[in-house]
Amino acid sequence: MSVRKAVIPAAGLGTRFLPITKVVPKPMLAVLDKPTIQYIAEELLSVGIDDVTIVVSPGSEIIKDHFGESNELEKRLLADGKLELYSILKDTMKFKVNYCVQKVANGLAGAILCAEPFLNGEPFALLLGDELLWANEGQTPCIKRLVDVYNKTGKSVIAAMEVFGDDVSKYGNIGVREETDGVITVDRIVEKPSLNDALSNYAIIGRYVLSGEVIDMLKKLTPRNNEIYLTDVLDQLAERGDLLASGFEGDRYDVGDKFGFIKANVEFALKSKEIGDLTAEYIKELAKKL
Ligand code: UTP
């Protein structure tokens, strides 16, 4: 079965961004002029997936509002002939979004289980709400690459990037069984290993395409520290030879982290037609003073 559905977990506490996340969910923080979650939803357009379930925390009406209708503003922009702005507004409304509320932030696996009623046992793309993947002109978007690999093999596939030094211990780590044409058959997964225990330099990042059976596997897990972990299911799939990993083209920004967020904003400002040149000039001037 081809991949028609996607889940974006966006119900985390966002403690690294307090105090703004006291009221504003982290995926609503803007990179330049667009909330992170809209960039993520737009990644899905590259694979024609428009059936998206966003997992939100209680009281996250602002996310629904962002993707919802905006009648008054629409009418006003049309009446004023501001068609470019109207089209920007329209772009926020083109997704078919389902919402489910994760009552208690009990982790990523809990968020995925919350979305179960919308998945009907089908395979689904999983895109973490605080990572931005950007494909430049001519590059294949990360999620498209994963969907292509899934459609070819029918096996769950995760996105991987190379990391070095201390960064190895910040991510789930992949053991390589074999590697052909840029696709790795995963042997094992270890969560945030010490440098000595790392299986390779490949880290798991926040894009996945998972087969429908992952939901049942999550339900059967025995909790560790009162929590269940997606990585435990990935490890089970890997043990059976049923988990693949793929690299990706383009740039990744961890916008759930303050420095990653600033990097994304600076780089997106530099890419912007409107303020790119101004930003570049400013950065050059600023650099002289550093
Ligand atoms: P993080 O691990 O970054 O957690 O979640 P967080 O709570 O958002 O942020 P910090 O660490 O407290 O600052 C990774 C992704 O999984 C979602 C988050 O919204 C984020 O997109 N998530 C996490 C959920 O949807 N539910 C959870 O219970 C936990």
CSV table of C-alpha atoms and ligand atoms in Angstrom, one decimal:
chain,number,residue,atom,x,y,z
A,1,MET,CA,0.0,0.0,0.0
A,2,SER,CA,1.4,3.4,-0.9
A,3,VAL,CA,1.9,6.1,1.7
A,4,ARG,CA,-1.2,8.5,1.8
A,5,LYS,CA,-1.1,9.7,5.4
A,6,ALA,CA,1.2,11.7,7.7
A,7,VAL,CA,1.5,12.4,11.4
A,8,ILE,CA,3.2,15.5,12.8
A,9,PRO,CA,3.7,15.3,16.5
A,10,ALA,CA,3.5,18.8,17.9
A,11,ALA,CA,2.4,18.2,21.5
A,12,GLY,CA,5.7,18.4,23.3
A,13,LEU,CA,6.2,20.7,26.3
A,14,GLY,CA,8.9,22.7,24.5
A,15,THR,CA,10.8,23.4,27.8
A,16,ARG,CA,13.9,24.4,25.9
A,17,PHE,CA,12.0,27.5,24.7
A,18,LEU,CA,10.4,28.7,27.9
A,19,PRO,CA,8.9,31.2,28.5
A,20,ILE,CA,7.5,31.6,25.0
A,21,THR,CA,6.3,28.0,25.0
A,22,LYS,CA,4.2,28.7,28.1
A,23,VAL,CA,1.5,29.8,25.7
A,24,VAL,CA,2.8,29.4,22.1
A,25,PRO,CA,3.4,25.7,21.0
A,26,LYS,CA,7.0,25.3,19.8
A,27,PRO,CA,6.0,24.3,16.2
A,28,MET,CA,4.2,27.7,15.9
A,29,LEU,CA,7.5,29.6,16.4
A,30,ALA,CA,8.2,31.4,13.2
A,31,VAL,CA,11.3,30.9,11.0
A,32,LEU,CA,11.3,34.3,9.2
A,33,ASP,CA,7.5,34.7,8.6
A,34,LYS,CA,6.1,31.2,8.6
A,35,PRO,CA,5.6,28.8,11.6
A,36,THR,CA,7.8,25.7,11.6
A,37,ILE,CA,4.7,23.5,11.3
A,38,GLN,CA,3.7,25.0,8.0
A,39,TYR,CA,7.1,24.4,6.5
A,40,ILE,CA,6.7,20.8,7.6
A,41,ALA,CA,3.2,20.4,6.1
A,42,GLU,CA,4.6,21.8,2.9
A,43,GLU,CA,7.3,19.1,2.8
A,44,LEU,CA,4.4,16.7,2.3
A,45,LEU,CA,3.2,18.4,-0.9
A,46,SER,CA,6.3,17.0,-2.6
A,47,VAL,CA,4.9,13.5,-2.2
A,48,GLY,CA,1.2,14.4,-2.7
A,49,ILE,CA,0.3,13.6,0.9
A,50,ASP,CA,-2.5,15.9,2.1
A,51,ASP,CA,-4.0,13.7,4.7
A,52,VAL,CA,-2.2,15.1,7.8
A,53,THR,CA,-2.8,14.4,11.4
A,54,ILE,CA,-1.3,16.9,13.8
A,55,VAL,CA,-0.9,15.8,17.4
A,56,VAL,CA,-1.4,18.8,19.6
A,57,SER,CA,-1.3,19.5,23.4
A,58,PRO,CA,-4.5,20.6,25.1
A,59,GLY,CA,-5.3,24.2,24.4
A,60,SER,CA,-3.3,24.4,21.2
A,61,GLU,CA,-6.1,26.2,19.3
A,62,ILE,CA,-3.5,28.4,17.7
A,63,ILE,CA,-2.3,25.6,15.4
A,64,LYS,CA,-5.9,24.8,14.2
A,65,ASP,CA,-6.4,28.5,13.7
A,66,HIS,CA,-3.3,28.8,11.6
A,67,PHE,CA,-4.5,26.1,9.1
A,68,GLY,CA,-8.1,27.1,9.3
A,69,GLU,CA,-10.2,29.7,7.4
A,70,SER,CA,-9.7,33.4,7.8
A,71,ASN,CA,-12.8,34.9,6.2
A,72,GLU,CA,-12.4,38.5,7.3
A,73,LEU,CA,-8.8,38.8,6.3
A,74,GLU,CA,-9.4,37.0,3.0
A,75,LYS,CA,-12.3,39.4,2.1
A,76,ARG,CA,-10.2,42.4,3.1
A,77,LEU,CA,-7.2,41.4,1.1
A,78,LEU,CA,-9.3,40.7,-2.0
A,79,ALA,CA,-11.2,43.9,-1.6
A,80,ASP,CA,-8.0,45.8,-1.5
A,81,GLY,CA,-6.6,43.9,-4.5
A,82,LYS,CA,-3.7,42.6,-2.4
A,83,LEU,CA,-3.5,39.3,-4.4
A,84,GLU,CA,0.0,38.4,-3.4
A,85,LEU,CA,-0.8,38.6,0.3
A,86,TYR,CA,-4.1,36.8,-0.4
A,87,SER,CA,-2.2,33.9,-2.0
A,88,ILE,CA,0.1,33.7,1.0
A,89,LEU,CA,-3.0,33.4,3.2
A,90,LYS,CA,-4.5,30.8,0.9
A,91,ASP,CA,-1.4,28.6,1.2
A,92,THR,CA,-2.1,28.1,4.9
A,93,MET,CA,-5.5,26.6,4.1
A,94,LYS,CA,-4.7,24.0,1.5
A,95,PHE,CA,-4.1,21.0,3.9
A,96,LYS,CA,-6.6,18.5,5.0
A,97,VAL,CA,-5.7,18.5,8.7
A,98,ASN,CA,-7.0,16.2,11.4
A,99,TYR,CA,-6.2,17.0,15.0
A,100,CYS,CA,-5.8,14.8,18.0
A,101,VAL,CA,-5.1,16.0,21.5
A,102,GLN,CA,-2.4,14.3,23.4
A,103,LYS,CA,-3.7,14.9,26.9
A,104,VAL,CA,-0.4,14.2,28.7
A,105,ALA,CA,3.0,14.7,27.1
A,106,ASN,CA,4.2,11.2,27.6
A,107,GLY,CA,6.6,11.1,24.7
A,108,LEU,CA,6.8,10.6,20.9
A,109,ALA,CA,5.4,7.1,21.0
A,110,GLY,CA,2.4,8.4,23.0
A,111,ALA,CA,1.9,11.0,20.3
A,112,ILE,CA,1.9,8.4,17.5
A,113,LEU,CA,-0.6,6.2,19.3
A,114,CYS,CA,-2.9,9.3,19.8
A,115,ALA,CA,-3.0,9.6,16.0
A,116,GLU,CA,-4.0,5.9,15.5
A,117,PRO,CA,-7.7,6.5,14.7
A,118,PHE,CA,-6.7,8.5,11.6
A,119,LEU,CA,-4.3,5.9,10.3
A,120,ASN,CA,-6.6,2.9,9.6
A,121,GLY,CA,-3.6,0.6,9.8
A,122,GLU,CA,-2.0,2.2,6.8
A,123,PRO,CA,1.7,3.1,6.5
A,124,PHE,CA,2.4,6.7,7.4
A,125,ALA,CA,5.0,9.4,7.2
A,126,LEU,CA,6.1,10.8,10.5
A,127,LEU,CA,7.6,14.3,10.6
A,128,LEU,CA,8.7,15.7,14.0
A,129,GLY,CA,7.3,19.1,14.6
A,130,ASP,CA,10.6,20.8,15.6
A,131,GLU,CA,12.9,19.7,12.7
A,132,LEU,CA,13.0,21.6,9.4
A,133,LEU,CA,14.2,19.8,6.3
A,134,TRP,CA,15.0,22.0,3.4
A,135,ALA,CA,15.7,20.8,-0.2
A,136,ASN,CA,17.4,23.2,-2.5
A,137,GLU,CA,16.5,23.6,-6.2
A,138,GLY,CA,17.1,20.3,-8.0
A,139,GLN,CA,17.3,18.2,-4.8
A,140,THR,CA,14.9,15.5,-3.7
A,141,PRO,CA,13.0,16.4,-0.5
A,142,CYS,CA,13.9,14.0,2.3
A,143,ILE,CA,10.4,12.8,2.8
A,144,LYS,CA,10.0,12.1,-0.9
A,145,ARG,CA,13.2,10.0,-0.8
A,146,LEU,CA,11.8,8.0,2.2
A,147,VAL,CA,8.4,7.5,0.6
A,148,ASP,CA,10.1,6.3,-2.6
A,149,VAL,CA,12.2,3.8,-0.7
A,150,TYR,CA,9.1,2.6,1.2
A,151,ASN,CA,7.1,2.2,-2.0
A,152,LYS,CA,9.9,0.1,-3.5
A,153,THR,CA,10.6,-2.1,-0.6
A,154,GLY,CA,7.5,-2.1,1.7
A,155,LYS,CA,9.9,-1.7,4.6
A,156,SER,CA,9.9,1.1,7.3
A,157,VAL,CA,12.5,3.6,6.5
A,158,ILE,CA,14.1,6.4,8.6
A,159,ALA,CA,16.2,9.4,7.6
A,160,ALA,CA,19.8,9.3,8.8
A,161,MET,CA,22.6,11.9,8.9
A,162,GLU,CA,26.3,11.6,9.6
A,163,VAL,CA,27.4,13.0,12.9
A,164,PHE,CA,30.8,13.2,14.6
A,165,GLY,CA,32.4,13.6,18.0
A,166,ASP,CA,30.2,14.5,20.9
A,167,ASP,CA,27.2,14.9,18.5
A,168,VAL,CA,27.1,11.1,18.3
A,169,SER,CA,25.7,10.9,21.8
A,170,LYS,CA,22.8,13.3,21.1
A,171,TYR,CA,20.8,11.1,18.7
A,172,GLY,CA,19.5,7.6,18.2
A,173,ASN,CA,22.4,5.7,16.6
A,174,ILE,CA,22.2,3.2,13.7
A,175,GLY,CA,24.1,-0.1,13.3
A,176,VAL,CA,24.7,-1.0,9.6
A,177,ARG,CA,23.9,-4.5,8.4
A,178,GLU,CA,24.6,-3.6,4.7
A,179,GLU,CA,24.5,-0.5,2.5
A,180,THR,CA,23.4,-0.5,-1.2
A,181,ASP,CA,22.9,2.6,-3.3
A,182,GLY,CA,22.6,4.9,-0.3
A,183,VAL,CA,20.1,2.7,1.5
A,184,ILE,CA,21.2,1.1,4.7
A,185,THR,CA,19.7,-2.1,6.1
A,186,VAL,CA,19.7,-1.4,9.8
A,187,ASP,CA,21.1,-4.0,12.1
A,188,ARG,CA,20.4,-2.3,15.5
A,189,ILE,CA,19.4,0.9,17.0
A,190,VAL,CA,20.9,2.4,20.2
A,191,GLU,CA,19.5,5.5,21.9
A,192,LYS,CA,22.0,8.3,22.5
A,193,PRO,CA,25.1,6.1,23.0
A,194,SER,CA,28.4,7.1,24.5
A,195,LEU,CA,31.1,7.6,21.9
A,196,ASN,CA,32.5,4.2,22.7
A,197,ASP,CA,29.2,2.4,22.4
A,198,ALA,CA,28.2,4.0,19.1
A,199,LEU,CA,27.5,1.6,16.3
A,200,SER,CA,28.3,4.0,13.5
A,201,ASN,CA,28.4,7.7,12.6
A,202,TYR,CA,24.8,7.5,11.4
A,203,ALA,CA,22.2,9.3,13.5
A,204,ILE,CA,18.4,9.1,13.3
A,205,ILE,CA,16.7,12.4,12.5
A,206,GLY,CA,13.0,13.4,12.6
A,207,ARG,CA,11.7,12.0,9.4
A,208,TYR,CA,10.3,8.5,9.0
A,209,VAL,CA,8.0,6.4,6.9
A,210,LEU,CA,6.6,3.6,9.1
A,211,SER,CA,4.5,0.5,8.2
A,212,GLY,CA,1.1,0.1,9.7
A,213,GLU,CA,2.2,-2.7,12.0
A,214,VAL,CA,4.3,-0.2,14.0
A,215,ILE,CA,1.2,0.9,15.9
A,216,ASP,CA,0.5,-2.7,17.2
A,217,MET,CA,4.2,-3.1,18.0
A,218,LEU,CA,4.1,0.1,20.1
A,219,LYS,CA,1.0,-1.1,22.0
A,220,LYS,CA,2.8,-4.4,22.9
A,221,LEU,CA,5.9,-2.7,24.3
A,222,THR,CA,6.8,-2.9,28.0
A,223,PRO,CA,7.3,0.6,29.4
A,224,ARG,CA,10.8,1.6,30.5
A,225,ASN,CA,10.9,4.5,33.1
A,226,ASN,CA,7.1,4.5,32.8
A,227,GLU,CA,7.4,5.4,29.1
A,228,ILE,CA,7.3,3.6,25.8
A,229,TYR,CA,9.9,4.4,23.1
A,230,LEU,CA,9.6,4.4,19.3
A,231,THR,CA,13.3,3.4,19.2
A,232,ASP,CA,12.4,0.1,20.9
A,233,VAL,CA,10.0,-0.8,18.0
A,234,LEU,CA,12.6,0.4,15.4
A,235,ASP,CA,15.1,-1.9,17.1
A,236,GLN,CA,12.7,-4.8,16.8
A,237,LEU,CA,12.2,-4.1,13.1
A,238,ALA,CA,16.0,-3.8,12.7
A,239,GLU,CA,16.5,-7.2,14.4
A,240,ARG,CA,14.2,-8.8,11.7
A,241,GLY,CA,16.0,-7.0,8.9
A,242,ASP,CA,12.8,-4.9,8.3
A,243,LEU,CA,14.2,-1.4,8.9
A,244,LEU,CA,16.0,0.7,6.3
A,245,ALA,CA,17.7,4.1,6.6
A,246,SER,CA,18.5,6.6,4.0
A,247,GLY,CA,20.5,9.8,3.8
A,248,PHE,CA,19.0,12.9,2.3
A,249,GLU,CA,19.8,15.9,0.2
A,250,GLY,CA,19.5,19.5,1.5
A,251,ASP,CA,19.7,21.1,5.0
A,252,ARG,CA,18.4,20.1,8.3
A,253,TYR,CA,17.6,22.6,11.1
A,254,ASP,CA,16.8,21.5,14.6
A,255,VAL,CA,14.5,24.4,15.4
A,256,GLY,CA,13.6,22.8,18.7
A,257,ASP,CA,16.9,24.0,20.0
A,258,LYS,CA,17.8,27.7,20.5
A,259,PHE,CA,20.9,27.7,18.4
A,260,GLY,CA,19.3,25.6,15.6
A,261,PHE,CA,16.4,28.0,15.6
A,262,ILE,CA,18.7,31.1,15.2
A,263,LYS,CA,20.7,29.3,12.4
A,264,ALA,CA,17.4,28.6,10.6
A,265,ASN,CA,16.3,32.2,10.9
A,266,VAL,CA,19.6,33.6,9.7
A,267,GLU,CA,19.8,31.2,6.7
A,268,PHE,CA,16.2,31.7,5.7
A,269,ALA,CA,16.6,35.4,5.9
A,270,LEU,CA,19.7,35.1,3.6
A,271,LYS,CA,17.6,33.1,1.2
A,272,SER,CA,14.8,35.6,1.2
A,273,LYS,CA,14.2,37.7,-2.0
A,274,GLU,CA,12.8,40.5,0.2
A,275,ILE,CA,15.6,40.8,2.8
A,276,GLY,CA,18.4,38.5,1.7
A,277,ASP,CA,20.8,41.3,0.5
A,278,LEU,CA,20.0,43.4,3.5
A,279,THR,CA,20.7,40.5,5.9
A,280,ALA,CA,24.0,39.6,4.1
A,281,GLU,CA,25.2,43.2,4.4
A,282,TYR,CA,24.2,43.4,8.0
A,283,ILE,CA,26.0,40.1,8.8
A,284,LYS,CA,29.2,41.3,7.1
A,285,GLU,CA,29.1,44.5,9.1
A,286,LEU,CA,28.4,42.7,12.3
A,287,ALA,CA,31.2,40.2,11.7
A,288,LYS,CA,33.7,43.0,11.6
A,289,LYS,CA,32.9,43.8,15.2
A,290,LEU,CA,33.1,40.2,16.5
B,1,UTP,P1,11.2,16.9,21.9
B,1,UTP,O1,11.9,15.7,22.3
B,1,UTP,O2,11.9,18.0,21.2
B,1,UTP,O3,10.4,17.4,23.1
B,1,UTP,O4,10.0,16.4,20.9
B,1,UTP,P2,9.6,18.8,23.4
B,1,UTP,O5,8.8,18.6,24.6
B,1,UTP,O6,8.9,19.3,22.2
B,1,UTP,O7,10.8,19.9,23.7
B,1,UTP,P3,11.7,20.2,24.9
B,1,UTP,O8,12.8,19.1,24.9
B,1,UTP,O9,10.9,20.1,26.2
B,1,UTP,O10,12.2,21.6,24.7
B,1,UTP,C1,10.2,16.0,19.5
B,1,UTP,C2,8.9,16.2,18.8
B,1,UTP,O11,7.9,15.3,19.3
B,1,UTP,C3,6.8,16.1,19.8
B,1,UTP,C4,7.3,17.5,20.0
B,1,UTP,O12,6.2,18.4,19.8
B,1,UTP,C5,8.3,17.6,18.9
B,1,UTP,O13,7.8,18.0,17.7
B,1,UTP,N1,6.3,15.5,21.1
B,1,UTP,C6,7.1,15.2,22.1
B,1,UTP,C7,4.9,15.2,21.2
B,1,UTP,O14,4.1,15.4,20.3
B,1,UTP,N2,4.5,14.7,22.3
B,1,UTP,C8,5.3,14.4,23.4
B,1,UTP,O15,4.8,13.9,24.4
B,1,UTP,C9,6.6,14.6,23.2
